[in-house]
Short mmCIF file of C-alpha atoms and ligand atoms in Angstrom, two decimals:
data_model
loop_
_atom_site.label_atom_id
_atom_site.label_comp_id
_atom_site.label_asym_id
_atom_site.label_seq_id
_atom_site.Cartn_x
_atom_site.Cartn_y
_atom_site.Cartn_z
CA UNK A 1 15.12 2.82 -18.22
CA UNK A 2 14.88 -1.04 -17.74
CA UNK A 3 13.09 -2.44 -14.69
CA UNK A 4 11.35 -5.60 -13.53
CA UNK A 5 7.62 -5.45 -14.26
CA UNK A 6 5.02 -7.72 -12.63
CA UNK A 7 2.18 -6.48 -14.78
CA UNK A 8 -0.16 -3.65 -15.95
CA UNK A 9 -3.80 -3.25 -15.22
CA UNK A 10 -4.96 -1.10 -18.18
CA UNK A 11 -8.16 0.26 -16.64
CA UNK A 12 -9.45 -0.02 -13.08
CA UNK A 13 -12.12 1.83 -11.37
CA UNK A 14 -12.36 -0.49 -8.32
CA UNK A 15 -10.12 1.34 -5.64
CA UNK A 16 -10.05 4.77 -7.00
CA UNK A 17 -13.67 6.27 -6.87
CA UNK A 18 -14.18 8.79 -9.81
CA UNK A 19 -10.96 8.13 -11.53
CA UNK A 20 -9.94 5.93 -14.57
CA UNK A 21 -6.78 4.43 -13.44
CA UNK A 22 -3.86 2.46 -14.96
CA UNK A 23 -2.17 0.36 -12.43
CA UNK A 24 1.57 -0.60 -12.99
CA UNK A 25 2.73 -3.47 -10.76
CA UNK A 26 6.62 -3.28 -9.99
CA UNK A 27 8.16 -6.66 -9.29
CA UNK A 28 10.05 -7.52 -6.05
CA UNK A 29 9.61 -6.62 -2.43
CA UNK A 30 11.88 -5.97 0.47
CA UNK A 31 9.47 -7.45 2.96
CA UNK A 32 8.06 -10.95 3.48
CA UNK A 33 4.80 -10.60 5.16
CA UNK A 34 3.71 -14.10 5.91
CA UNK A 35 0.05 -13.42 4.97
CA UNK A 36 1.09 -11.63 1.67
CA UNK A 37 -1.28 -12.68 -1.14
CA UNK A 38 0.93 -11.29 -3.80
CA UNK A 39 3.24 -14.06 -3.62
CA UNK A 40 4.56 -13.95 -7.18
CA UNK A 41 5.42 -10.28 -6.90
CA UNK A 42 8.00 -10.64 -4.10
CA UNK A 43 10.91 -12.16 -6.03
CA UNK A 44 13.17 -9.56 -7.48
CA UNK A 45 13.90 -11.98 -10.47
CA UNK A 46 10.23 -12.52 -11.14
CA UNK A 47 7.96 -10.87 -13.74
CA UNK A 48 9.55 -9.62 -16.89
CA UNK A 49 11.97 -7.00 -18.05
CA UNK A 50 10.32 -3.68 -19.16
CA UNK A 51 11.32 -0.08 -20.12
CA UNK A 52 9.87 3.05 -18.50
CA UNK A 53 9.55 4.63 -22.05
CA UNK A 54 7.50 1.70 -23.45
CA UNK A 55 5.24 1.66 -20.50
CA UNK A 56 4.55 5.35 -21.00
CA UNK A 57 3.87 4.61 -24.66
CA UNK A 58 1.43 1.99 -23.65
CA UNK A 59 -0.43 4.15 -21.24
CA UNK A 60 -0.76 6.83 -23.94
CA UNK A 61 -2.14 4.23 -26.30
CA UNK A 62 -4.95 3.39 -23.96
CA UNK A 63 -6.35 6.85 -24.96
CA UNK A 64 -7.41 10.10 -23.28
CA UNK A 65 -9.95 8.61 -20.86
CA UNK A 66 -7.14 7.29 -18.52
CA UNK A 67 -6.27 10.21 -16.36
CA UNK A 68 -4.48 8.37 -13.41
CA UNK A 69 -1.39 6.43 -12.93
CA UNK A 70 -0.91 4.21 -9.77
CA UNK A 71 2.27 2.54 -9.02
CA UNK A 72 2.24 -0.43 -6.89
CA UNK A 73 3.79 -3.74 -6.45
CA UNK A 74 5.41 -5.88 -4.80
CA UNK A 75 6.99 -2.71 -3.63
CA UNK A 76 7.36 0.08 -6.18
CA UNK A 77 10.30 1.67 -4.04
CA UNK A 78 12.30 -1.55 -4.38
CA UNK A 79 13.18 -0.18 -7.86
CA UNK A 80 13.23 3.63 -6.94
CA UNK A 81 14.98 4.98 -10.09
CA UNK A 82 12.58 3.34 -12.51
CA UNK A 83 9.66 4.43 -10.42
CA UNK A 84 10.89 8.01 -10.19
CA UNK A 85 11.38 8.09 -13.96
CA UNK A 86 7.80 6.74 -14.61
CA UNK A 87 6.10 9.14 -12.46
CA UNK A 88 8.10 12.18 -13.67
CA UNK A 89 6.92 11.23 -17.36
CA UNK A 90 3.40 10.60 -16.32
CA UNK A 91 3.34 13.83 -14.37
CA UNK A 92 4.67 15.60 -17.56
CA UNK A 93 1.69 14.33 -19.52
CA UNK A 94 -0.75 15.89 -16.91
CA UNK A 95 -1.57 12.44 -15.13
CA UNK A 96 -2.84 12.37 -11.52
CA UNK A 97 -0.22 10.03 -9.82
CA UNK A 98 -0.47 7.85 -6.94
CA UNK A 99 1.71 5.19 -5.10
CA UNK A 100 1.04 2.41 -2.94
CA UNK A 101 4.18 1.64 -0.74
CA UNK A 102 5.12 -0.21 2.29
CA UNK A 103 6.93 2.93 3.39
CA UNK A 104 10.35 1.23 4.13
CA UNK A 105 12.27 3.34 1.80
CA UNK A 106 11.78 6.86 3.06
CA UNK A 107 14.74 8.37 1.12
CA UNK A 108 13.22 7.22 -2.14
CA UNK A 109 9.74 8.29 -1.33
CA UNK A 110 11.10 11.92 -0.63
CA UNK A 111 12.45 12.15 -4.12
CA UNK A 112 9.08 10.97 -5.57
CA UNK A 113 6.86 13.19 -3.56
CA UNK A 114 6.95 16.27 -6.07
CA UNK A 115 5.34 14.04 -8.61
CA UNK A 116 2.72 12.48 -6.39
CA UNK A 117 -0.84 13.57 -5.73
CA UNK A 118 -1.93 10.69 -3.68
CA UNK A 119 0.31 8.37 -1.18
CA UNK A 120 -0.88 5.30 0.31
CA UNK A 121 1.30 3.84 3.03
CA UNK A 122 0.85 0.59 4.59
CA UNK A 123 0.74 0.73 8.34
CA UNK A 124 0.67 -2.94 9.35
CA UNK A 125 1.11 -2.70 13.08
CA UNK A 126 1.78 0.14 15.63
CA UNK A 127 5.08 2.02 14.73
CA UNK A 128 6.23 2.00 18.37
CA UNK A 129 6.20 -1.81 18.47
CA UNK A 130 9.24 -2.96 16.23
CA UNK A 131 8.93 -6.43 17.58
CA UNK A 132 5.26 -6.92 16.41
CA UNK A 133 6.06 -5.00 13.15
CA UNK A 134 8.88 -7.45 12.31
CA UNK A 135 6.41 -10.37 12.94
CA UNK A 136 3.74 -8.92 10.73
CA UNK A 137 6.25 -8.20 7.82
CA UNK A 138 8.32 -11.58 8.29
CA UNK A 139 11.37 -9.28 8.91
CA UNK A 140 12.92 -10.50 12.17
CA UNK A 141 16.52 -9.47 11.06
CA UNK A 142 15.61 -6.16 9.58
CA UNK A 143 16.26 -3.19 11.93
CA UNK A 144 15.18 0.43 11.82
CA UNK A 145 12.11 -0.52 9.57
CA UNK A 146 9.47 1.17 11.86
CA UNK A 147 11.79 4.35 11.97
CA UNK A 148 11.88 4.45 8.22
CA UNK A 149 8.13 4.13 7.99
CA UNK A 150 7.58 6.90 10.46
CA UNK A 151 9.82 9.06 8.37
CA UNK A 152 7.85 8.17 5.26
CA UNK A 153 4.59 9.06 6.97
CA UNK A 154 5.97 12.36 8.13
CA UNK A 155 7.30 13.33 4.73
CA UNK A 156 4.06 12.42 3.01
CA UNK A 157 1.89 14.36 5.35
CA UNK A 158 3.90 17.41 5.16
CA UNK A 159 3.87 17.08 1.25
CA UNK A 160 1.05 18.40 -0.99
CA UNK A 161 -0.04 14.86 -1.75
CA UNK A 162 -3.30 13.43 -0.05
CA UNK A 163 -2.17 10.58 2.32
CA UNK A 164 -4.05 7.37 3.17
CA UNK A 165 -2.69 4.93 5.82
CA UNK A 166 -3.82 1.37 5.04
CA UNK A 167 -3.92 -1.58 7.33
CA UNK A 168 -4.72 -4.91 6.47
CA UNK A 169 -6.42 -6.73 9.33
CA UNK A 170 -4.85 -10.19 9.97
CA UNK A 171 -6.13 -12.59 12.56
CA UNK A 172 -3.33 -13.57 15.09
CA UNK A 173 -1.37 -10.43 14.17
CA UNK A 174 -3.30 -7.17 14.49
CA UNK A 175 -7.01 -8.06 14.65
CA UNK A 176 -7.47 -6.34 17.94
CA UNK A 177 -9.11 -3.14 18.93
CA UNK A 178 -6.22 -2.02 21.17
CA UNK A 179 -3.74 -2.51 18.32
CA UNK A 180 -5.92 -0.51 15.88
CA UNK A 181 -6.22 2.21 18.22
CA UNK A 182 -2.52 2.46 18.56
CA UNK A 183 -2.26 2.37 14.82
CA UNK A 184 -4.86 5.30 14.73
CA UNK A 185 -2.64 7.29 17.01
CA UNK A 186 0.41 6.67 14.90
CA UNK A 187 -1.28 8.03 11.81
CA UNK A 188 -2.85 11.22 13.14
CA UNK A 189 -2.37 13.78 10.29
CA UNK A 190 -3.26 11.56 7.36
CA UNK A 191 -6.42 12.30 5.24
CA UNK A 192 -7.78 8.76 5.72
CA UNK A 193 -7.13 5.39 7.50
CA UNK A 194 -8.49 2.41 5.54
CA UNK A 195 -8.95 -0.97 7.17
CA UNK A 196 -9.02 -3.96 4.75
CA UNK A 197 -9.53 -7.65 5.06
CA UNK A 198 -6.85 -10.16 5.07
CA UNK A 199 -7.58 -12.75 2.33
CA UNK A 200 -6.83 -16.36 3.11
CA UNK A 201 -6.28 -17.69 -0.42
CA UNK A 202 -2.64 -18.03 -1.71
CA UNK A 203 -0.61 -16.70 1.23
CA UNK A 204 3.17 -16.60 1.40
CA UNK A 205 3.03 -18.66 4.65
CA UNK A 206 0.54 -21.35 3.94
CA UNK A 207 -0.34 -21.79 7.42
CA UNK A 208 -2.36 -18.42 7.06
CA UNK A 209 -4.67 -20.07 4.62
CA UNK A 210 -6.20 -21.76 7.62
CA UNK A 211 -7.21 -18.54 9.16
CA UNK A 212 -10.60 -17.06 8.79
CA UNK A 213 -11.02 -13.83 7.08
CA UNK A 214 -12.31 -11.15 9.29
CA UNK A 215 -15.83 -10.06 8.20
CA UNK A 216 -17.51 -6.72 7.70
CA UNK A 217 -18.81 -6.50 11.09
CA UNK A 218 -15.37 -7.12 12.67
CA UNK A 219 -13.81 -4.34 10.56
CA UNK A 220 -16.62 -1.98 11.37
CA UNK A 221 -15.76 -2.60 15.05
CA UNK A 222 -12.13 -1.94 14.61
CA UNK A 223 -12.86 1.11 12.52
CA UNK A 224 -14.94 2.57 15.38
CA UNK A 225 -12.05 1.88 17.76
CA UNK A 226 -9.91 3.92 15.34
CA UNK A 227 -12.54 6.77 15.22
CA UNK A 228 -12.66 6.90 19.05
CA UNK A 229 -8.88 7.93 18.83
CA UNK A 230 -9.91 10.99 17.04
CA UNK A 231 -9.42 10.05 13.40
CA UNK A 232 -12.17 11.86 11.28
CA UNK A 233 -11.87 9.72 8.13
CA UNK A 234 -12.03 5.86 8.58
CA UNK A 235 -12.89 3.48 5.69
CA UNK A 236 -13.19 -0.14 5.50
CA UNK A 237 -12.92 -2.28 2.37
CA UNK A 238 -14.37 -5.62 2.34
CA UNK A 239 -15.65 -8.34 -0.15
CA UNK A 240 -19.12 -7.92 1.33
CA UNK A 241 -19.50 -4.21 1.21
CA UNK A 242 -16.76 -2.70 -1.03
CA UNK A 243 -15.34 0.68 0.21
CA UNK A 244 -17.46 2.11 2.91
CA UNK A 245 -16.84 5.24 5.15
CA UNK A 246 -17.53 4.60 8.85
S1 LIG B 301 2.26 -7.66 1.71
FE1 LIG B 301 4.27 -7.43 2.44
S2 LIG B 301 5.49 -9.02 1.25
FE2 LIG B 301 3.66 -8.67 0.22
S3 LIG B 301 4.07 -7.16 -1.32
FE3 LIG B 301 3.21 -5.99 0.52
S4 LIG B 301 4.90 -5.60 1.74
FE4 LIG B 301 5.55 -6.93 0.20
#
């Protein structure tokens, strides 16, 4: 099946401890987060045309050491049929399969879940605050987004897959202990909440490049606020310290 491909990282060990991962970046995203650093991945017409069969052959050609496929983007569920076909084929070959999604297409996620071992869902703001969520995602016109993300979270938590909620901490939007505490309450039931730093290079809205990156100490403080809400497994990911359990 044809689809728009942003790119492939043949072998990665950075984000997935203990696994040798191939990452497939799907082109296009339905959101417009002003702080997005993946600017070239947003346009649906960007990237290049690819074919799911060819991608699978490419992954097979990398050899037996690769045991994991991660689909990400952009937003992988922006092209749900191709994403489903790729994951089905990878699972048929015995791969461990994972997705990183913004959670806005719960119906597509539901169809993919039988083939997924690990689901990462962005929780960019409290889910009971559609106004702030719209601000964080640049979607002032999009209605029902938080309801769809709540549904995605529920579907993932009740599936067999391991689930990680992931929050990028962005100054002026969600860099606040009370906001992170509310997010922690929203994601009860996930296996892990990961807080990661906003990066101020190459953002969709150039004004965000003037904001400072929250440092490791700041993320530790926010992670402790999440833990106080009862979450057992909270991690931070920073340029200073890499991935750490708090
Ligand atoms: S940060 Fe936002 S706009 Fe950028 S790829 Fe992710 S969901 Fe899409």
